[in-house]
């Protein structure tokens, strides 16, 4: 099986309606992407899988949906206004802007620029005369910190305008609601809050398709706990994250843990899961031990006590937080990259295949009349019935082989053929996407058959 290149994956996503360039008819807005009919289904199914593992199957676990726009003090308290930045260097010749760690790492993959101070980074660039990747010249500004927050303003008159920010992470929505959830749900520590939502970052060097964008979705899970329980939970969520990905069908050997050399301003410890992308292993998830940093700061900036009274010991303390975070776009990219294959068949033909977990598949089932003129009416009525149970696709155009191929390419795990046997005996032939094996089953057994096989 050949390795899939990034350009092929981008073209595949466009051709089959997974992901399109944002604002394409206007020439596109760089690094924005629109999820198409199949991409939206895939994304929703991924979110449902995550909800299942993080909310439904965990006790003391709740989902929140906080507003994107938050009081600007939130971002002061969280440290994002002061510290959420990447080191930036400008090329004075062509005006291209570069993230310093990327510039160094692309020049020498063995160097870990994250471990260097800004002075060491600048010395390295000067000593090695690293050329500008855009114009090839060597004439840079000094390094400075570039804040990634997107700013906007709220207010109707010029002088009443309040500077507000598009949230750069979901987590703060969960933290500012800690007390609300504690009270309304009568929680006891440890408990967890889950949130799926869009965030914005003014990245210096977005790219690699949906891997690094300026607007993206995160699935974030915060566990509030007592100090002392944090380290065990941290190790637990690292493994829980890996298991989530292997359960989704990503092989263990494509996933690796990477401890952070440079910690975010809020973290005591951080470890990412990297997936083996075409350009090398890169981050899809993170586990962070955020200590009591966030709740302590919200207490200080809001003046509202964030202490928890332990009903068993009568102790009062500010809880610690262990965070488990997943990029939606990056996970989708890993799933598509892992699942998309071009397979040589025994008869010499090639088939495109999206081999993803049936739970994630945009359509669960394709209904195909063997001969349109003879079987379409029966097939249509079966399709209408099955649509009440699953996302079902009806396809009557072209040869049966072509229709199988089209559904293999979009990851539909099952296809049923409606033929004379269906009309006379109420049986259908069901074909499995990956093995291409077919079996005959009774029509009334079909819903249970599929339900059993699409479970996550
Ligand atoms: N609340 C913690 C937090 O936001 P992060 O490591 O900055 O941590 C979490 O981001 C996840 O969001 C990452 O593991 C990654 O999957 C995703 N992510 C981060 N920046 C991204 C970007 N520019 N484009 C797409 N996904 C991104």
Coordinates of C-alpha atoms and ligand atoms in Angstrom, one line a residue:
X1 CA 0.0 0.0 0.0
X2 CA 1.5 3.4 -1.0
X3 CA 2.0 6.2 1.6
X4 CA -0.5 9.0 1.1
X5 CA 0.9 12.5 0.5
X6 CA -0.6 15.6 2.0
X7 CA -1.6 17.0 -1.5
X8 CA -3.4 13.8 -2.2
X9 CA -5.3 14.0 1.0
X10 CA -6.3 17.6 0.5
X11 CA -7.5 16.8 -3.1
X12 CA -9.5 13.8 -1.7
X13 CA -11.1 15.9 1.0
X14 CA -12.2 18.4 -1.6
X15 CA -13.4 15.9 -4.2
X16 CA -15.6 14.0 -1.8
X17 CA -17.0 16.9 0.1
X18 CA -15.0 16.6 3.4
X19 CA -13.1 19.9 3.5
X20 CA -13.1 22.9 1.2
X21 CA -10.9 26.0 1.1
X22 CA -12.6 28.8 3.0
X23 CA -14.2 31.5 0.9
X24 CA -12.9 29.7 -2.2
X25 CA -14.8 31.7 -4.8
X26 CA -13.0 34.9 -3.6
X27 CA -9.6 33.2 -4.0
X28 CA -9.8 31.8 -0.5
X29 CA -8.8 33.3 2.9
X30 CA -5.5 31.7 3.8
X31 CA -5.6 28.9 6.4
X32 CA -9.4 28.9 6.7
X33 CA -11.3 25.7 5.8
X34 CA -14.9 24.8 5.5
X35 CA -16.2 21.4 6.4
X36 CA -18.4 20.0 3.6
X37 CA -21.4 17.6 3.9
X38 CA -19.2 14.6 4.7
X39 CA -16.7 16.5 6.8
X40 CA -19.4 17.9 9.0
X41 CA -20.9 14.5 9.6
X42 CA -17.4 13.1 10.4
X43 CA -16.7 16.0 12.8
X44 CA -20.0 15.6 14.6
X45 CA -19.5 11.8 14.9
X46 CA -16.0 12.5 16.4
X47 CA -17.5 14.9 18.9
X48 CA -20.2 12.3 19.8
X49 CA -17.5 9.7 20.3
X50 CA -15.6 12.1 22.6
X51 CA -18.8 13.0 24.5
X52 CA -19.4 9.3 25.0
X53 CA -16.0 8.7 26.5
X54 CA -15.7 11.9 28.5
X55 CA -19.3 12.7 29.7
X56 CA -21.6 9.7 29.3
X57 CA -19.2 7.0 30.4
X58 CA -17.7 9.0 33.3
X59 CA -19.5 9.6 36.6
X60 CA -19.4 13.2 38.0
X61 CA -18.9 14.5 34.5
X62 CA -20.8 17.4 32.9
X63 CA -20.8 19.2 29.6
X64 CA -20.8 23.0 29.4
X65 CA -21.4 25.4 26.5
X66 CA -20.0 28.8 27.6
X67 CA -20.0 32.0 25.4
X68 CA -17.0 32.6 23.1
X69 CA -16.8 36.3 24.2
X70 CA -15.9 36.6 27.9
X71 CA -15.1 39.5 30.2
X72 CA -11.6 40.8 29.4
X73 CA -10.6 40.3 33.0
X74 CA -10.8 36.5 32.3
X75 CA -7.8 36.8 30.0
X76 CA -5.9 39.0 32.5
X77 CA -6.5 36.4 35.2
X78 CA -5.6 33.5 33.0
X79 CA -2.3 35.1 32.0
X80 CA -3.1 35.1 28.3
X81 CA -2.8 38.8 27.8
X82 CA 0.7 38.8 29.4
X83 CA 2.1 35.5 28.3
X84 CA 0.2 33.9 25.4
X85 CA 2.8 34.6 22.8
X86 CA 5.3 33.0 20.4
X87 CA 8.7 34.3 19.5
X88 CA 8.6 36.2 16.2
X89 CA 11.3 37.4 13.8
X90 CA 10.8 39.5 10.7
X91 CA 12.8 39.3 7.5
X92 CA 13.7 42.9 6.7
X93 CA 14.1 42.1 3.0
X94 CA 10.8 40.5 2.1
X95 CA 8.8 41.3 5.3
X96 CA 8.0 37.6 5.9
X97 CA 7.3 36.8 9.5
X98 CA 8.6 33.6 11.1
X99 CA 8.1 31.8 14.3
X100 CA 11.6 31.5 15.6
X101 CA 11.4 27.9 16.9
X102 CA 10.0 26.8 13.5
X103 CA 12.7 28.7 11.6
X104 CA 15.4 26.9 13.7
X105 CA 13.8 23.5 13.7
X106 CA 13.2 23.6 9.9
X107 CA 16.9 24.5 9.4
X108 CA 18.1 21.7 11.7
X109 CA 15.6 19.1 12.8
X110 CA 17.9 17.7 15.5
X111 CA 17.9 21.0 17.5
X112 CA 15.2 21.6 20.1
X113 CA 14.6 25.4 19.8
X114 CA 12.0 25.2 22.6
X115 CA 14.8 24.5 25.1
X116 CA 16.7 27.7 24.1
X117 CA 16.4 31.2 25.6
X118 CA 15.6 34.0 23.1
X119 CA 19.2 35.1 23.2
X120 CA 20.4 31.6 22.4
X121 CA 17.9 31.4 19.6
X122 CA 19.1 34.7 18.0
X123 CA 22.8 33.6 18.4
X124 CA 21.9 30.3 16.7
X125 CA 20.2 32.1 13.8
X126 CA 23.2 34.5 13.4
X127 CA 25.9 31.8 13.8
X128 CA 24.3 29.5 11.2
X129 CA 23.3 32.4 9.0
X130 CA 19.9 30.7 8.6
X131 CA 18.4 32.2 5.4
X132 CA 14.8 33.5 5.2
X133 CA 12.8 30.5 3.8
X134 CA 10.8 32.9 1.6
X135 CA 13.5 35.1 -0.1
X136 CA 16.7 33.3 0.8
X137 CA 18.3 36.4 2.3
X138 CA 19.8 36.9 5.7
X139 CA 18.6 40.2 7.2
X140 CA 16.4 39.8 10.3
X141 CA 15.0 42.1 13.0
X142 CA 15.4 41.2 16.7
X143 CA 13.2 38.5 18.2
X144 CA 10.1 39.7 20.0
X145 CA 7.1 38.1 21.6
X146 CA 4.0 38.1 19.5
X147 CA 0.7 37.8 21.3
X148 CA -1.7 35.3 19.7
X149 CA -4.9 36.8 21.1
X150 CA -7.4 38.1 18.5
X151 CA -8.8 41.4 19.7
X152 CA -12.1 43.0 18.9
X153 CA -14.2 45.8 20.4
X154 CA -17.7 46.0 22.0
X155 CA -19.6 49.2 22.3
X156 CA -21.6 51.6 20.1
X157 CA -19.7 54.9 20.5
X158 CA -16.0 55.3 19.9
X159 CA -15.2 56.3 23.4
X160 CA -17.2 53.6 25.1
X161 CA -15.5 50.8 23.2
X162 CA -14.4 48.0 25.4
X163 CA -11.5 45.8 24.2
X164 CA -12.5 42.2 24.2
X165 CA -10.9 39.0 23.0
X166 CA -11.9 36.0 20.9
X167 CA -11.2 33.1 23.3
X168 CA -7.9 31.3 22.6
X169 CA -8.9 28.2 24.6
X170 CA -12.1 26.7 25.9
X171 CA -10.8 26.0 29.4
X172 CA -11.5 29.4 30.9
X173 CA -15.2 29.0 30.2
X174 CA -15.1 25.9 32.4
X175 CA -13.1 27.6 35.1
X176 CA -15.3 30.7 35.4
X177 CA -18.3 28.3 35.8
X178 CA -16.6 26.1 38.4
X179 CA -18.6 27.6 41.3
X180 CA -21.9 27.6 39.3
X181 CA -21.5 23.9 38.5
X182 CA -20.4 23.1 42.0
X183 CA -23.6 24.6 43.4
X184 CA -26.1 23.7 40.8
X185 CA -25.0 20.0 40.4
X186 CA -24.1 19.5 44.1
X187 CA -20.7 18.2 43.0
X188 CA -18.0 16.7 45.2
X189 CA -14.4 16.6 44.1
X190 CA -13.1 15.1 42.0
X191 CA -15.5 16.1 39.1
X192 CA -15.0 16.8 35.5
X193 CA -16.2 19.5 33.0
X194 CA -16.2 18.9 29.3
X195 CA -16.5 21.5 26.6
X196 CA -16.4 21.4 22.8
X197 CA -16.1 24.8 21.0
X198 CA -14.4 27.1 18.6
X199 CA -11.3 29.1 19.6
X200 CA -9.2 31.6 17.8
X201 CA -5.4 32.2 17.6
X202 CA -3.5 34.7 15.5
X203 CA -0.9 32.1 14.6
X204 CA 2.4 33.4 13.1
X205 CA 2.8 30.5 10.7
X206 CA -0.5 28.6 10.2
X207 CA -0.4 25.7 7.7
X208 CA -0.3 22.0 6.9
X209 CA -4.0 22.0 5.9
X210 CA -6.3 21.9 9.0
X211 CA -3.3 21.2 11.3
X212 CA -2.5 24.8 12.3
X213 CA -5.3 27.3 11.6
X214 CA -6.4 30.6 13.1
X215 CA -9.9 29.4 14.0
X216 CA -10.3 25.8 15.2
X217 CA -12.3 23.6 17.6
X218 CA -11.1 22.0 20.8
X219 CA -12.6 19.2 22.9
X220 CA -11.4 20.0 26.4
X221 CA -11.9 18.2 29.7
X222 CA -11.0 19.6 33.1
X223 CA -10.8 17.5 36.2
X224 CA -11.1 19.5 39.5
X225 CA -9.3 17.7 42.3
X226 CA -7.6 17.9 45.6
X227 CA -3.9 18.8 45.6
X228 CA -2.0 15.5 45.8
X229 CA -4.5 13.7 43.6
X230 CA -3.3 15.7 40.5
X231 CA -0.2 13.7 39.6
X232 CA -2.1 10.4 39.5
X233 CA -4.8 12.0 37.4
X234 CA -2.2 13.5 35.1
X235 CA -0.8 10.0 34.3
X236 CA -4.3 8.5 34.0
X237 CA -5.4 11.1 31.4
X238 CA -2.3 10.7 29.3
X239 CA -3.2 7.0 28.9
X240 CA -6.9 7.7 28.6
X241 CA -6.1 10.0 25.7
X242 CA -4.0 7.4 23.9
X243 CA -6.8 4.8 24.5
X244 CA -9.3 7.2 23.0
X245 CA -7.3 7.4 19.8
X246 CA -6.6 3.7 19.6
X247 CA -10.3 3.0 20.2
X248 CA -11.0 5.3 17.2
X249 CA -8.8 3.0 15.1
X250 CA -5.4 4.8 15.1
X251 CA -2.7 2.2 15.6
X252 CA -0.6 2.5 18.8
X253 CA 2.6 2.7 16.8
X254 CA 1.5 6.0 15.1
X255 CA 1.0 7.6 18.5
X256 CA 3.8 8.8 20.8
X257 CA 4.0 10.8 24.1
X258 CA 6.1 14.0 24.1
X259 CA 6.8 15.8 27.4
X260 CA 7.0 19.6 27.0
X261 CA 10.4 21.1 27.4
X262 CA 8.9 24.6 27.5
X263 CA 5.8 24.7 29.7
X264 CA 2.9 27.0 29.1
X265 CA 2.5 29.8 31.6
X266 CA -0.2 27.8 33.5
X267 CA 1.4 24.3 33.6
X268 CA 3.4 22.4 36.2
X269 CA 3.7 19.4 33.7
X270 CA 2.5 18.9 30.2
X271 CA 2.6 16.0 27.8
X272 CA 1.3 15.8 24.2
X273 CA 0.3 12.9 22.1
X274 CA 1.9 13.1 18.7
X275 CA 0.5 11.4 15.5
X276 CA 2.8 10.3 12.7
X277 CA 1.8 13.0 10.0
X278 CA 3.5 13.0 6.6
X279 CA 5.8 15.8 7.8
X280 CA 6.7 13.9 10.9
X281 CA 5.2 13.3 14.4
X282 CA 3.1 16.3 15.6
X283 CA 0.7 17.2 18.4
X284 CA -2.9 16.2 18.4
X285 CA -3.7 16.2 22.1
X286 CA -2.3 17.6 25.4
X287 CA -2.5 16.6 29.1
X288 CA -1.7 19.5 31.4
X289 CA -1.3 19.7 35.2
X290 CA -2.5 23.3 35.7
X291 CA -2.3 23.2 39.5
X292 CA -4.5 25.8 41.2
X293 CA -3.0 28.5 38.9
X294 CA -6.3 29.2 37.1
X295 CA -8.8 29.1 40.0
X296 CA -6.4 31.0 42.3
X297 CA -6.1 33.8 39.7
X298 CA -9.8 34.0 39.1
X299 CA -10.3 34.3 42.8
X300 CA -7.8 37.1 43.0
X301 CA -9.1 39.0 39.9
X302 CA -12.8 38.6 40.6
X303 CA -12.6 38.9 44.4
X304 CA -14.9 35.8 44.6
X305 CA -13.7 33.0 46.8
X306 CA -13.0 29.8 44.8
X307 CA -12.3 27.7 47.9
X308 CA -13.9 24.3 48.2
X309 CA -15.0 23.0 51.5
X310 CA -14.3 19.3 51.8
X311 CA -17.4 17.8 53.4
X312 CA -15.4 14.8 54.7
X313 CA -12.5 16.7 56.4
X314 CA -13.9 20.2 56.7
X315 CA -10.7 21.5 55.0
X316 CA -10.9 24.5 52.7
X317 CA -8.7 24.8 49.6
X318 CA -8.6 25.9 46.0
X319 CA -8.8 22.8 43.8
X320 CA -6.1 21.7 41.3
X321 CA -7.0 21.1 37.7
X322 CA -5.8 18.4 35.3
X323 CA -6.7 19.2 31.7
X324 CA -7.0 16.8 28.8
X325 CA -7.4 18.6 25.5
X326 CA -8.0 17.5 21.9
X327 CA -7.9 19.5 18.7
X328 CA -10.9 18.6 16.5
X329 CA -9.3 19.5 13.2
X330 CA -6.0 17.8 14.1
X331 CA -7.8 14.6 15.1
X332 CA -9.9 14.7 11.9
X333 CA -6.7 15.1 9.9
X334 CA -5.1 12.1 11.7
X335 CA -8.2 10.0 11.2
X336 CA -8.4 10.8 7.5
X337 CA -4.6 10.4 7.0
X338 CA -4.7 7.0 8.8
X339 CA -7.9 5.8 7.1
X340 CA -7.4 6.9 3.5
X341 CA -5.9 4.2 1.3
X342 CA -5.4 3.4 -2.3
X343 CA -5.6 -0.4 -2.5
X344 CA -4.6 -2.7 -5.4
X345 CA -7.3 -5.3 -5.8
X346 CA -6.7 -8.9 -7.0
X347 CA -8.2 -8.1 -10.4
X348 CA -5.6 -5.3 -10.9
X349 CA -8.0 -2.5 -10.3
X350 CA -7.4 0.2 -7.7
X351 CA -9.9 1.2 -5.1
X352 CA -9.9 4.3 -2.9
X353 CA -10.9 3.4 0.7
X354 CA -11.6 5.3 3.8
X355 CA -11.1 2.8 6.5
X356 CA -12.4 4.5 9.6
X357 CA -14.3 3.3 12.7
X358 CA -18.0 2.8 11.6
X359 CA -19.1 5.1 14.4
X360 CA -17.3 7.9 12.7
X361 CA -18.4 7.2 9.1
X362 CA -20.5 9.9 7.6
X363 CA -23.0 7.3 6.3
X364 CA -23.4 4.0 8.0
X365 CA -25.2 2.2 5.1
X366 CA -25.6 2.4 1.4
X367 CA -28.8 1.0 -0.2
X368 CA -28.2 -0.1 -3.8
X369 CA -30.9 -1.6 -6.1
X370 CA -29.2 -4.3 -8.2
X371 CA -31.2 -3.3 -11.3
X372 CA -32.7 0.2 -11.2
X373 CA -35.8 -0.5 -13.3
X374 CA -36.7 -3.7 -11.3
X375 CA -35.5 -3.0 -7.8
X376 CA -35.6 0.8 -7.3
X377 CA -39.1 1.0 -5.8
X378 CA -38.4 -1.7 -3.1
X379 CA -34.9 -0.2 -2.5
X380 CA -36.4 3.3 -2.0
X381 CA -38.9 2.1 0.6
X382 CA -36.1 0.3 2.5
X383 CA -34.0 3.4 2.3
X384 CA -36.8 5.5 3.8
X385 CA -37.2 3.0 6.7
X386 CA -33.5 2.8 7.4
X387 CA -33.0 6.5 7.3
X388 CA -35.0 6.6 10.5
X389 CA -32.3 4.6 12.2
X390 CA -29.0 5.7 10.6
X391 CA -27.5 8.1 8.1
X392 CA -28.2 6.1 5.0
X393 CA -27.3 6.9 1.4
X394 CA -29.3 5.7 -1.6
X395 CA -27.4 5.2 -4.9
X396 CA -28.9 3.8 -8.1
X397 CA -26.6 5.2 -10.7
X398 CA -23.9 3.3 -12.5
X399 CA -22.8 -0.3 -12.1
X400 CA -23.0 -2.0 -8.7
X401 CA -19.2 -2.2 -8.7
X402 CA -18.9 1.6 -9.2
X403 CA -21.4 2.2 -6.4
X404 CA -19.4 0.0 -4.1
X405 CA -16.3 1.9 -5.0
X406 CA -17.9 5.3 -4.3
X407 CA -19.0 4.2 -0.9
X408 CA -15.7 2.6 0.0
X409 CA -14.1 5.9 -0.9
X410 CA -16.3 7.9 1.6
X411 CA -16.0 5.3 4.4
X412 CA -19.5 3.8 4.3
X413 CA -19.0 0.6 6.3
X414 CA -21.9 -1.4 4.9
X415 CA -23.7 -1.6 1.6
X416 CA -26.8 -3.6 0.9
X417 CA -28.0 -4.8 -2.4
X418 CA -31.7 -5.1 -3.1
X419 CA -32.5 -7.8 -5.7
X420 CA -35.1 -10.4 -6.5
X421 CA -34.4 -12.2 -3.3
X422 CA -35.3 -9.1 -1.4
X423 CA -38.6 -8.9 -3.2
X424 CA -39.4 -12.6 -2.9
X425 CA -37.8 -13.6 0.4
X426 CA -37.1 -10.4 2.3
X427 CA -33.4 -11.1 2.4
X428 CA -30.6 -8.7 1.4
X429 CA -26.9 -9.1 0.6
X430 CA -24.8 -7.0 2.9
X431 CA -21.2 -6.1 2.0
X432 CA -18.4 -5.1 4.4
X433 CA -16.3 -2.1 3.3
X434 CA -12.9 -3.3 4.5
X435 CA -13.0 -7.0 3.8
X436 CA -15.4 -6.7 0.8
X437 CA -17.0 -10.0 2.1
X438 CA -20.7 -10.4 1.5
X439 CA -23.4 -12.2 3.4
X440 CA -27.1 -12.7 3.1
X441 CA -29.3 -11.8 6.0
X442 CA -32.9 -11.2 6.7
X443 CA -34.1 -7.7 6.2
X444 CA -35.7 -7.6 9.6
X445 CA -32.3 -8.4 11.2
X446 CA -30.6 -5.5 9.5
X447 CA -31.0 -2.7 12.0
X448 CA -29.7 -4.9 14.9
X449 CA -26.9 -6.1 12.7
X450 CA -25.7 -2.6 11.9
X451 CA -26.3 -1.2 15.4
X452 CA -24.0 -4.0 16.8
X453 CA -21.2 -3.1 14.4
X454 CA -21.2 0.7 14.6
X455 CA -21.0 0.9 18.4
X456 CA -18.1 2.9 19.9
Ligands
LIG1 N1 -6.5 24.6 27.0 C1 -5.2 24.2 26.7 C2 -4.8 24.4 25.4 O1 -5.5 25.2 24.7 P1 -3.0 23.8 23.5 O2 -2.0 22.8 23.5 O3 -2.6 25.2 23.2 O4 -3.7 23.7 25.0 C3 -4.9 22.2 22.7 O5 -4.2 23.4 22.5 C4 -5.1 21.5 21.4 O6 -5.6 22.3 20.4 C5 -3.7 21.0 20.8 O7 -3.3 19.7 21.3 C6 -4.1 20.9 19.3 O8 -4.7 19.6 19.1 C7 -5.1 22.0 19.1 N2 -4.5 23.2 18.5 C8 -3.7 24.1 19.1 N3 -3.4 25.1 18.3 C9 -4.0 24.8 17.1 C10 -4.1 25.5 15.8 N4 -3.5 26.7 15.6 N5 -4.8 24.9 14.8 C11 -5.5 23.8 15.1 N6 -5.5 23.1 16.2 C12 -4.7 23.6 17.2

